[in-house]
Coordinates of C-alpha atoms and ligand atoms in Angstrom, one line a residue:
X1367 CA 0.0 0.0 0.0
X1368 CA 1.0 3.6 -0.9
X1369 CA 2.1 5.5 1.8
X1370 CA 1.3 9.3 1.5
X1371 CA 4.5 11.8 1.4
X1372 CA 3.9 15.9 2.6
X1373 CA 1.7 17.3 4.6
X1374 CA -1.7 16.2 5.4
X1375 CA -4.9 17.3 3.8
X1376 CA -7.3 19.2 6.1
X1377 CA -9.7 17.0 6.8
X1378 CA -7.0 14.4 7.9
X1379 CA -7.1 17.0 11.4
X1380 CA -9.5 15.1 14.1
X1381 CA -10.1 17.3 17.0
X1382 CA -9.2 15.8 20.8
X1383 CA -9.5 16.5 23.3
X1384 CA -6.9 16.5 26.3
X1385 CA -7.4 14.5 29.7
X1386 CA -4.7 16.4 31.6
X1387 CA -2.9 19.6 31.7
X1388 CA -0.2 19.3 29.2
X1389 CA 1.9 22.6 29.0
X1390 CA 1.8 24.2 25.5
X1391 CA -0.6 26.6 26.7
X1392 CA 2.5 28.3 28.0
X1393 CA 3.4 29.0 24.4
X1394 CA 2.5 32.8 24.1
X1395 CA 4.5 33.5 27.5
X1396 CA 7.6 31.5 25.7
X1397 CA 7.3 33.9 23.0
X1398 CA 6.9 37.2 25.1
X1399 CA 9.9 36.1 27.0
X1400 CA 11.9 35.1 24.2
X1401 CA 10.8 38.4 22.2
X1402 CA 11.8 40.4 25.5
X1403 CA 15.1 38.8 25.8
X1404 CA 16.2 39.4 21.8
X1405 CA 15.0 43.4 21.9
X1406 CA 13.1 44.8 19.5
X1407 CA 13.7 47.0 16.3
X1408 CA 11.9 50.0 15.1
X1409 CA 13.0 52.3 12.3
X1410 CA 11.4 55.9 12.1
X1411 CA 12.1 57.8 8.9
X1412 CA 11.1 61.7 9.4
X1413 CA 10.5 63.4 6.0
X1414 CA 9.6 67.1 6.3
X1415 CA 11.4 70.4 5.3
X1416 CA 14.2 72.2 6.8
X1417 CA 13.4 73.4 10.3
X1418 CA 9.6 71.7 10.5
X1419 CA 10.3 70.7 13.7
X1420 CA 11.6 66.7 12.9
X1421 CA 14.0 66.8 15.5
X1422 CA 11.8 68.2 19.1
X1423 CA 8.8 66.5 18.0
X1424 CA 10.9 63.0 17.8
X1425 CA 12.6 64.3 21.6
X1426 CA 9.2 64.9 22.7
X1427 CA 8.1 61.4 21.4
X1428 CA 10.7 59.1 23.3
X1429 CA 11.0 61.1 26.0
X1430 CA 14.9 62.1 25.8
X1431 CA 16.8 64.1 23.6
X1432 CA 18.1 63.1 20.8
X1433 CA 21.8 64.2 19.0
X1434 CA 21.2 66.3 16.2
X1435 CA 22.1 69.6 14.9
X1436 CA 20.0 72.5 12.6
X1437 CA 20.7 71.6 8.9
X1438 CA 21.3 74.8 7.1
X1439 CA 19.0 75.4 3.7
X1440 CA 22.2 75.1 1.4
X1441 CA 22.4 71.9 0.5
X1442 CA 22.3 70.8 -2.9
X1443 CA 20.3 68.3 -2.4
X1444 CA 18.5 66.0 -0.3
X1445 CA 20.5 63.2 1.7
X1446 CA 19.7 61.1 4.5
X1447 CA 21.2 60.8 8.3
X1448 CA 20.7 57.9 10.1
X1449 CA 21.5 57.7 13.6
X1450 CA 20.7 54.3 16.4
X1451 CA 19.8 54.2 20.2
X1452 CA 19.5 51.8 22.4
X1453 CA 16.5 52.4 24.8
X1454 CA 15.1 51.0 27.3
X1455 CA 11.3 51.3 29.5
X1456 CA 11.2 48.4 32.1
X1457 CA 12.6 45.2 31.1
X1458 CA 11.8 45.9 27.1
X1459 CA 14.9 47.0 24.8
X1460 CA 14.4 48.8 21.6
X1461 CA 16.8 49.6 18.9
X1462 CA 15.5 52.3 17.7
X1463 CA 17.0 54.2 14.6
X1464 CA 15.5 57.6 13.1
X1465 CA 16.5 58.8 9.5
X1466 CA 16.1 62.4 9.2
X1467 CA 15.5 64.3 5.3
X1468 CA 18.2 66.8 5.3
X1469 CA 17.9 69.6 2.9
X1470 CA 14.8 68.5 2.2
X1471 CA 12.4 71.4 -0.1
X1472 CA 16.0 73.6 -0.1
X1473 CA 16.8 73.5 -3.6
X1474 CA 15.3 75.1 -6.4
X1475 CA 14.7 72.4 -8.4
X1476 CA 12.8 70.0 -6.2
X1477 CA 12.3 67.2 -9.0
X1478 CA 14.6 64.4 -7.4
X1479 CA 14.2 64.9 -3.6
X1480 CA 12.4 61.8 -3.6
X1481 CA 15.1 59.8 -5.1
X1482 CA 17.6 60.1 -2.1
X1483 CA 14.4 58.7 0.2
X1484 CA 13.6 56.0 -2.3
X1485 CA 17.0 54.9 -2.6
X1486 CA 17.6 54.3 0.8
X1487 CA 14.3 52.7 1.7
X1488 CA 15.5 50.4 -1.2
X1489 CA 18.8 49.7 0.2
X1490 CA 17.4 48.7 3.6
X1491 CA 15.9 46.3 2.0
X1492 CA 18.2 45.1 -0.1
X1493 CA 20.2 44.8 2.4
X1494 CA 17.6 42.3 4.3
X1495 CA 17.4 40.6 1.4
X1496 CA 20.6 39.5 0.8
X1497 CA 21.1 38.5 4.2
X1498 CA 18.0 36.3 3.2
X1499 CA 20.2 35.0 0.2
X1500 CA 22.9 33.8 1.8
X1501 CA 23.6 30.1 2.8
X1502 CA 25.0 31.3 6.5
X1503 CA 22.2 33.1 7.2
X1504 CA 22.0 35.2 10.8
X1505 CA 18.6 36.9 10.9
X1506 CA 18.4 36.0 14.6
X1507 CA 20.7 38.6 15.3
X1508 CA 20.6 40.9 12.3
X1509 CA 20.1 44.7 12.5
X1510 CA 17.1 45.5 11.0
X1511 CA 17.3 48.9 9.3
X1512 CA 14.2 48.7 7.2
X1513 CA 11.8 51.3 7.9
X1514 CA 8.9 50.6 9.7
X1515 CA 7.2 54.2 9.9
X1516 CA 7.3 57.3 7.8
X1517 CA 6.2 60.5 9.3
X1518 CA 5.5 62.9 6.9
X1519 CA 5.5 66.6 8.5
X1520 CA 3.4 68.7 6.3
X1521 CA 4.2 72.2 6.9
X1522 CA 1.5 74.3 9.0
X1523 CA -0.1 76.5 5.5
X1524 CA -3.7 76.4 6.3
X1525 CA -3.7 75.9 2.4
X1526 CA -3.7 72.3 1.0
X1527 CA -0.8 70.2 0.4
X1528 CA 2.6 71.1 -1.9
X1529 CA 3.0 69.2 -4.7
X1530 CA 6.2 68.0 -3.3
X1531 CA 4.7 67.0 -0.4
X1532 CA 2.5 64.6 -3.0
X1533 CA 5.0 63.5 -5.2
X1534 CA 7.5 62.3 -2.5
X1535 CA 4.1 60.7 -0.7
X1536 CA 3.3 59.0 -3.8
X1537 CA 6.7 57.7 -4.5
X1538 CA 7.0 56.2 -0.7
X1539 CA 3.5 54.8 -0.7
X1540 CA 4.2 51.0 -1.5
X1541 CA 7.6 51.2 -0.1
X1542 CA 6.9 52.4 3.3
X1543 CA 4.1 53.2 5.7
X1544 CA 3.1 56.7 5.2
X1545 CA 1.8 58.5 8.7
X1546 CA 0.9 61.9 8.0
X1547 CA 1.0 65.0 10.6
X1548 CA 0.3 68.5 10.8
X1549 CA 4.3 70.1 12.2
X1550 CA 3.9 72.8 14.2
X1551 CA 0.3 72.9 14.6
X1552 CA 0.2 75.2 17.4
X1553 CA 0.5 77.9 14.4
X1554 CA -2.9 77.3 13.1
X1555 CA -6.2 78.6 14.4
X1556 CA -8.7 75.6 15.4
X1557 CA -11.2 76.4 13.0
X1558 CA -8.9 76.7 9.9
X1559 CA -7.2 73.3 11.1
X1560 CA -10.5 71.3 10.4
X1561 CA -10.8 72.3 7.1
X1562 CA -6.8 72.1 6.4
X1563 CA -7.3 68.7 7.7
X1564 CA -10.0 67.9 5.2
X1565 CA -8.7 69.9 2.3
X1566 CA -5.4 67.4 3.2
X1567 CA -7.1 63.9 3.2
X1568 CA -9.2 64.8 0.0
X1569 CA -6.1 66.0 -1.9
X1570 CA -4.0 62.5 -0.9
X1571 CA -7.6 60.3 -1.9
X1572 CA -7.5 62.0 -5.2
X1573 CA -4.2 61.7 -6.2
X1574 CA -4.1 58.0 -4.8
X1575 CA -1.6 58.4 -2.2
X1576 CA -1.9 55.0 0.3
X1577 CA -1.1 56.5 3.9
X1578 CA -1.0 53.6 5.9
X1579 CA -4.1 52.3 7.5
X1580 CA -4.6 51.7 11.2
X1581 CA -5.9 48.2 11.1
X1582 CA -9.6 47.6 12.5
X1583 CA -9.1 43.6 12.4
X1584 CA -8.1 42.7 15.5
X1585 CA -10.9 42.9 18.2
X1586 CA -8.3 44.6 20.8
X1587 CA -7.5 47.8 18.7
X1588 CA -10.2 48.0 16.3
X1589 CA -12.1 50.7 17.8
X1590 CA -9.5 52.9 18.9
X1591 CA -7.8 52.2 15.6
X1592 CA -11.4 53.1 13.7
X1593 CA -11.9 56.4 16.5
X1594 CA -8.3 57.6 15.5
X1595 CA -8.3 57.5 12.3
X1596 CA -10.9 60.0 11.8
X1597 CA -8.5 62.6 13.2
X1598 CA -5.8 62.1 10.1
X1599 CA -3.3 63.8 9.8
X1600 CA -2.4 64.4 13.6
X1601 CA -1.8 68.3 14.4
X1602 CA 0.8 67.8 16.3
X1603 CA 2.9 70.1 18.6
X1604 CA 6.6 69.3 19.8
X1605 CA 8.6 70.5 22.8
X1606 CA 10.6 68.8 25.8
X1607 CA 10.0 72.2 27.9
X1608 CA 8.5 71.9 31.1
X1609 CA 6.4 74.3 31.8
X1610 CA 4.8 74.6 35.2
X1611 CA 0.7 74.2 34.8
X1612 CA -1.4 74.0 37.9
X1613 CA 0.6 72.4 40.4
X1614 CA 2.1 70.5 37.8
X1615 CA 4.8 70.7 35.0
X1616 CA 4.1 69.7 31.9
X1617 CA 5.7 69.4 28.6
X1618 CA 4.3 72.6 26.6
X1619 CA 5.1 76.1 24.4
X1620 CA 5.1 79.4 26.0
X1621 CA 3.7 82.3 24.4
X1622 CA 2.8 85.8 25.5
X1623 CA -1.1 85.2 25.3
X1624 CA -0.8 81.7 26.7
X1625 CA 0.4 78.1 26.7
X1626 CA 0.0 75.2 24.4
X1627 CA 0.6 72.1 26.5
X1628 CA 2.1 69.2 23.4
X1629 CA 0.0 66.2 26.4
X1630 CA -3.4 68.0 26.2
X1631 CA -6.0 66.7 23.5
X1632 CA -7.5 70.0 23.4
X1633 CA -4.5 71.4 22.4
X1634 CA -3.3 69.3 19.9
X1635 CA -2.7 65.8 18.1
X1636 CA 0.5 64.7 20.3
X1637 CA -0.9 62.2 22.0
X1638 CA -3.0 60.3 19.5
X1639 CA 0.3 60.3 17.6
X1640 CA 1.9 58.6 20.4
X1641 CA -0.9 56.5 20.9
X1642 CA -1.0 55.4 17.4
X1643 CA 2.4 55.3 16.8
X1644 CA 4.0 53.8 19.6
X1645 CA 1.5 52.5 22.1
X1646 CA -1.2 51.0 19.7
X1647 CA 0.7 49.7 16.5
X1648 CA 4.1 49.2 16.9
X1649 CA 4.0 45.6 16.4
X1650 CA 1.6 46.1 13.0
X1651 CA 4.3 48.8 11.7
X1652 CA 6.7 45.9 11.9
X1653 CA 4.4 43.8 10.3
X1654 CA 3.1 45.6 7.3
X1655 CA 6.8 46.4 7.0
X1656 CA 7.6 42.5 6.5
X1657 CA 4.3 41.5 4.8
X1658 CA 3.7 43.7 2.8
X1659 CA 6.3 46.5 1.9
X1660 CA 9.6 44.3 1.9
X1661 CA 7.4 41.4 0.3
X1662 CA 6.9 43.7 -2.8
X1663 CA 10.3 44.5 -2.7
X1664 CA 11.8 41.0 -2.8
X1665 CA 8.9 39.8 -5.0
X1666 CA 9.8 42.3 -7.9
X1667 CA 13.7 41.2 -7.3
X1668 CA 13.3 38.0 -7.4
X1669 CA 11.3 38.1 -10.5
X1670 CA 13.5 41.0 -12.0
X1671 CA 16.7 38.4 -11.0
X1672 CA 14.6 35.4 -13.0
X1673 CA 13.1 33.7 -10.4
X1674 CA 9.1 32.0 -11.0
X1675 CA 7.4 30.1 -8.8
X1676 CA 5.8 28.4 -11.9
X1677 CA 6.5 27.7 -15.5
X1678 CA 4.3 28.4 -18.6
X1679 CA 2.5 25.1 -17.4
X1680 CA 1.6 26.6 -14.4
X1681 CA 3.8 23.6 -12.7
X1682 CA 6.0 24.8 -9.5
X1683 CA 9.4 25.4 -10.5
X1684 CA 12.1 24.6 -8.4
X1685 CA 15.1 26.6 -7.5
X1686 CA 17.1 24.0 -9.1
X1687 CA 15.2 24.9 -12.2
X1688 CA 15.3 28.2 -11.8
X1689 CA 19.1 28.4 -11.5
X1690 CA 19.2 25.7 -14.5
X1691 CA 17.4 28.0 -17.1
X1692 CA 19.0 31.4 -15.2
X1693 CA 22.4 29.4 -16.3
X1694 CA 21.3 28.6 -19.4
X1695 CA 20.0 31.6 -20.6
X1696 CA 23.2 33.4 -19.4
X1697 CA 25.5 30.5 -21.1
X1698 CA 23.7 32.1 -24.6
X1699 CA 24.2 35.4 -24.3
X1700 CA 27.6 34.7 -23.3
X1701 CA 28.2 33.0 -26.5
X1702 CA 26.0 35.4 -28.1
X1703 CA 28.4 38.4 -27.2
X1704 CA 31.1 35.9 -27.9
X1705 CA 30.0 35.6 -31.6
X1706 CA 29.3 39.3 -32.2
X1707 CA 32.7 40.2 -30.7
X1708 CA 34.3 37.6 -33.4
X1709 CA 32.3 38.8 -36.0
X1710 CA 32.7 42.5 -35.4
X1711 CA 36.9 41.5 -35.0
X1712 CA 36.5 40.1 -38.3
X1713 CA 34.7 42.8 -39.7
X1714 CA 37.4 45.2 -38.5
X1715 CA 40.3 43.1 -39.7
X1716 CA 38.6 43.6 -43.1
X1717 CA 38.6 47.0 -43.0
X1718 CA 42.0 47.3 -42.3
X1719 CA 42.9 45.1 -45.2
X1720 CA 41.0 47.4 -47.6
X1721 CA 42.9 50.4 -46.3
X1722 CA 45.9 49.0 -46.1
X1723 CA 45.4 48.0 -49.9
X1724 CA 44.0 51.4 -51.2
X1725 CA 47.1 53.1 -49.7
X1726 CA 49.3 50.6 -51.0
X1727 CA 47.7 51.2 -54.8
X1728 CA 47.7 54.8 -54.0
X1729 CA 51.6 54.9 -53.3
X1730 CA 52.1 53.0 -56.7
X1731 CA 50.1 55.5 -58.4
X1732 CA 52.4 58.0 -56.9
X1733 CA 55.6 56.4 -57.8
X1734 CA 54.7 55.9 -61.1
X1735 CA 53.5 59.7 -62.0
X1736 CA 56.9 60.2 -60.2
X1737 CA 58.9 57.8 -62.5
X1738 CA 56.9 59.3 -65.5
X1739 CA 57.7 62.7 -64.5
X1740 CA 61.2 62.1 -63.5
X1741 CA 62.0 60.4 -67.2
X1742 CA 60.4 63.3 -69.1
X1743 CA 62.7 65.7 -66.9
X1744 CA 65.7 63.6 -68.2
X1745 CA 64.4 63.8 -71.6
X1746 CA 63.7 67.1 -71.2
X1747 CA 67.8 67.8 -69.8
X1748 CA 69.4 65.6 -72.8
X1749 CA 67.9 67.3 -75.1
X1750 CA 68.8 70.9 -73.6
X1751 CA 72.0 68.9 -73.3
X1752 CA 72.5 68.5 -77.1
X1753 CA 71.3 71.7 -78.2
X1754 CA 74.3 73.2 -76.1
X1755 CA 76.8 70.7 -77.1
X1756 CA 75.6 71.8 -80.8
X1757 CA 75.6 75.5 -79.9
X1758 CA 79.3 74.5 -78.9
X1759 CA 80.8 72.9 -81.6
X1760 CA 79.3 75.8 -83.5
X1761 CA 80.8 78.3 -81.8
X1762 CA 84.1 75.9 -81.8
X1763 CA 84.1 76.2 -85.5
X1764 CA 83.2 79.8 -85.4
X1765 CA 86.3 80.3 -83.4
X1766 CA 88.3 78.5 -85.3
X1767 CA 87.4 80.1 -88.5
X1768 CA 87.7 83.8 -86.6
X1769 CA 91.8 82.8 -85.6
X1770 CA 92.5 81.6 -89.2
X1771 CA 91.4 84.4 -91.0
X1772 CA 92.9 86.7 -88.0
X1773 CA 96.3 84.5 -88.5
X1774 CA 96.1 85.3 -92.3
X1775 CA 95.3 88.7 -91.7
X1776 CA 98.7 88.8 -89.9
X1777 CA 100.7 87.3 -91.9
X1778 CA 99.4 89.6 -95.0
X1779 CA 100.3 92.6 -92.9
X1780 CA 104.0 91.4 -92.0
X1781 CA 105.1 91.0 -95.5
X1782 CA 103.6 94.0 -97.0
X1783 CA 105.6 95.9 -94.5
X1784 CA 108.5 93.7 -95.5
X1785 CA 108.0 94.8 -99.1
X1786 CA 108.1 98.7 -97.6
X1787 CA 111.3 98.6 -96.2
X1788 CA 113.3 96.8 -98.6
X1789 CA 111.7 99.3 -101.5
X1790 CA 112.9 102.1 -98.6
X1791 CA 116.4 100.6 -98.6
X1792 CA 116.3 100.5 -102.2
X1793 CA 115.8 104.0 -102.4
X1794 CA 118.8 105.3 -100.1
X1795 CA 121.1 103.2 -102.0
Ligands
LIG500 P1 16.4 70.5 10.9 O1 16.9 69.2 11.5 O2 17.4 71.6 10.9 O3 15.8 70.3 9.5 O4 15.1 71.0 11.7 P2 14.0 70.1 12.4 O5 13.0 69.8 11.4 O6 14.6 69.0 13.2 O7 13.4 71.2 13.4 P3 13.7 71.4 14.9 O8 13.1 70.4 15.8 O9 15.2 71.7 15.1 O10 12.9 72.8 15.2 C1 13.2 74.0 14.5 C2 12.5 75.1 15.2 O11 11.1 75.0 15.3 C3 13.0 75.2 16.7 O12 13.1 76.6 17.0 C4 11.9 74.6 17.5 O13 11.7 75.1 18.8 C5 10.7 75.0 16.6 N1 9.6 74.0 16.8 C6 9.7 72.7 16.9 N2 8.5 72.2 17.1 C7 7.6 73.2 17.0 C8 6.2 73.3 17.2 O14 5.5 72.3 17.3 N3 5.6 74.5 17.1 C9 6.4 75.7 17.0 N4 5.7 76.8 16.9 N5 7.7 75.6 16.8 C10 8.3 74.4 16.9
LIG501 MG1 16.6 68.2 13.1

């Protein structure tokens, strides 16, 4: 008889009950305690411009301050700091890491400040990813860096969003989970913050910006979740001044007609932030982070890197496979390029020859118009030669002729005056 392989169908699962107390019911504690003992990570990025008020809203948030200086507005563009603490409340550590936008809405040209932000959301997880990848792998103990929240600090206008402040929202939305808040919202008066609010949410529906949703699932949260949510994007006031209120101090901003207290609900958002943020749904941040933003992330790499789950006959393919046909289909281009490389070396050889030929015919063109040219010159020089040779001997013979009858000429003259002098001596005799 067959015996089946795998995992068991559904209905092979019988229900039984127990006639004792056996002990797995200590399983959640096991994973509190374990969870408590390993720490946990949580990654805030702060996007918002220069000055918003990033830094003493995140002080006023944890409790503590923070390092950080004032970025000036000369930048040239956008980068990102990152910068980890170790905290600790009771017997609960947290890694916490916050990522601050500096420079961010400084430049002129505001086209790429999303890239920085993309890039490093990106390389957070590609850096989880690979640690994924490899055949040692140490997640237990790995430093998460991937973000887990995005709070994106719209600055205080009254007015409706900027369309950098929706572009970089856009950008972020399936990458990260968007919360959005009001900076500085002890600048607005409380009936113009209703409709800014409004104005706000309408503005991110219709240009299809995902913020992330507080999740209404789970019986616990759901209705504090659902009540919250309705107050999108928290107005939110920062400060770690104590101010004394009552008989008691309180964290708050002093001005000369009065105090805004960050704690007080009348005052502003602060504490549903906090609520929200880190008292409610932490752990889902961490989640949706996992599930569903990194899961994008490695789905589209795996796929962009080759990697199916099925082929065309909608059979599982294995990693084996995968690798096989990756291989494969490298193997051919390799020998593709290989080919085209010989050809083209070929080609160019070819060439080569043809020039190297046409100057070759081109220098015996040349030498003979030179040879050609060269004889007539002689031709032309042995015949100049001649006609002076000729000249010559004429005048040779001209010269010749010239001295004989000169010669004659003298000796005609010597006897005549012979003849005088003896017919003189003639005479005297
Ligand atoms: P950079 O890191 O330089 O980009 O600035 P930041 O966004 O971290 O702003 P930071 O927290 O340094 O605050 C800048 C100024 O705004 C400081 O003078 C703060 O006191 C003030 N500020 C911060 N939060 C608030 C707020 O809620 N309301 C008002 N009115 N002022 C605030
Ligand atoms: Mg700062």
């Amino acid at each position: 008889m067959a015996v089946a392989v795998g995992r068991p169908a559904n209905d092979d699962l019988r229900n039984l009950s127990l006639s004792g107390h056996v002990g797995f019911d200590s399983l959640p504690d096991q994973l509190v305690n374990k969870s408590t003992s390993q720490g946990f990570c949580f990654n805030i990025l702060c996007v918002g411009e220069t000055g918003i008020g990033k830094s003493t809203l995140m002080d006023t948030l944890f409790n503590t301050k923070f390092e950080s200086e004032p970025a000036t507005h000369n930048e040239p563009g956008v980068r990102l700091k990152a910068r980890s603490y170790e905290l600790q409340e009771s017997n609960v550590r947290l890694k916490l890491t916050i990522v601050d936008t500096v420079g961010f809405g400084d430049q002129i040209n505001k086209d790429d400040s999303y890239k920085p932000i993309v890039e490093y959301i990106d390389a957070q997880f590609e850096a989880y990813l690979q640690e994924e990848l490899k055949i040692k792998r140490s997640l237990f103990n790995y430093h998460d860096t991937r973000i887990h929240a995005c709070l994106y600090f719209i600055a205080p206008t009254g007015h409706s969003l900027k369309s950098l402040d929706l572009v970089t929202m856009k950008k972020l939305d399936s990458k990260v989970n968007i919360i959005p808040i009001i900076a500085k919202a002890d600048t607005i008066a409380k009936n113009e913050l209703h409709k800014f609010k409004s104005k706000i949410m309408s503005e991110l529906v219709s240009n299809g910006v995902q913020i992330y949703q507080f999740p209404t699932d789970e019986e616990t949260v759901a209705e504090i979740n659902a009540t919250m949510s309705v107050h999108l994007p928290f107005a939110v006031v920062g400060s770690t001044e104590e101010v004394k209120i009552g008989n008691k101090m309180a964290k708050a901003r002093q001005y000369p007609w009065g105090v805004v207290q960050v704690e007080n609900e009348n005052h502003c958002d602060f504490v549903k932030l906090r609520e929200m943020l880190i008292r409610v749904n932490m752990e889902d941040l961490r989640e949706q982070t996992h599930t569903r933003h990194y899961e994008l992330y490695r789905r589209c790499k795996l796929e962009e890197m080759g990697f199916k789950d099925t082929d065309p006959d909608s059979k599982p393919f294995s990693l084996q496979e995968t690798y096989e046909a990756k291989r494969n289909e490298f193997l051919g281009e390799l020998q593709k390029k290989e080919d085209e490389m010989r050809q083209m070396f070929v080609m160019r050889v070819k060439e080569k020859e043809a020039e190297l030929k046409e100057a070759e015919k081109d220098l015996h063109e040349k030498f003979d118009h030179l040879k050609r040219t060269h004889q007539e010159e002689k031709k032309k020089v042995e015949d100049k030669k001649k006609e002076l040779e000729e000249e010559l001997n004429n005048f040779q013979k001209k010269k010749a002729a010239a001295q004989l009858l000169q010669s004659q000429a003298q000796q005609a003259g010597s006897q005549q005056t012979k003849k005088d002098k003896d017919k003189k001596n003639a005479s005297f005799t």
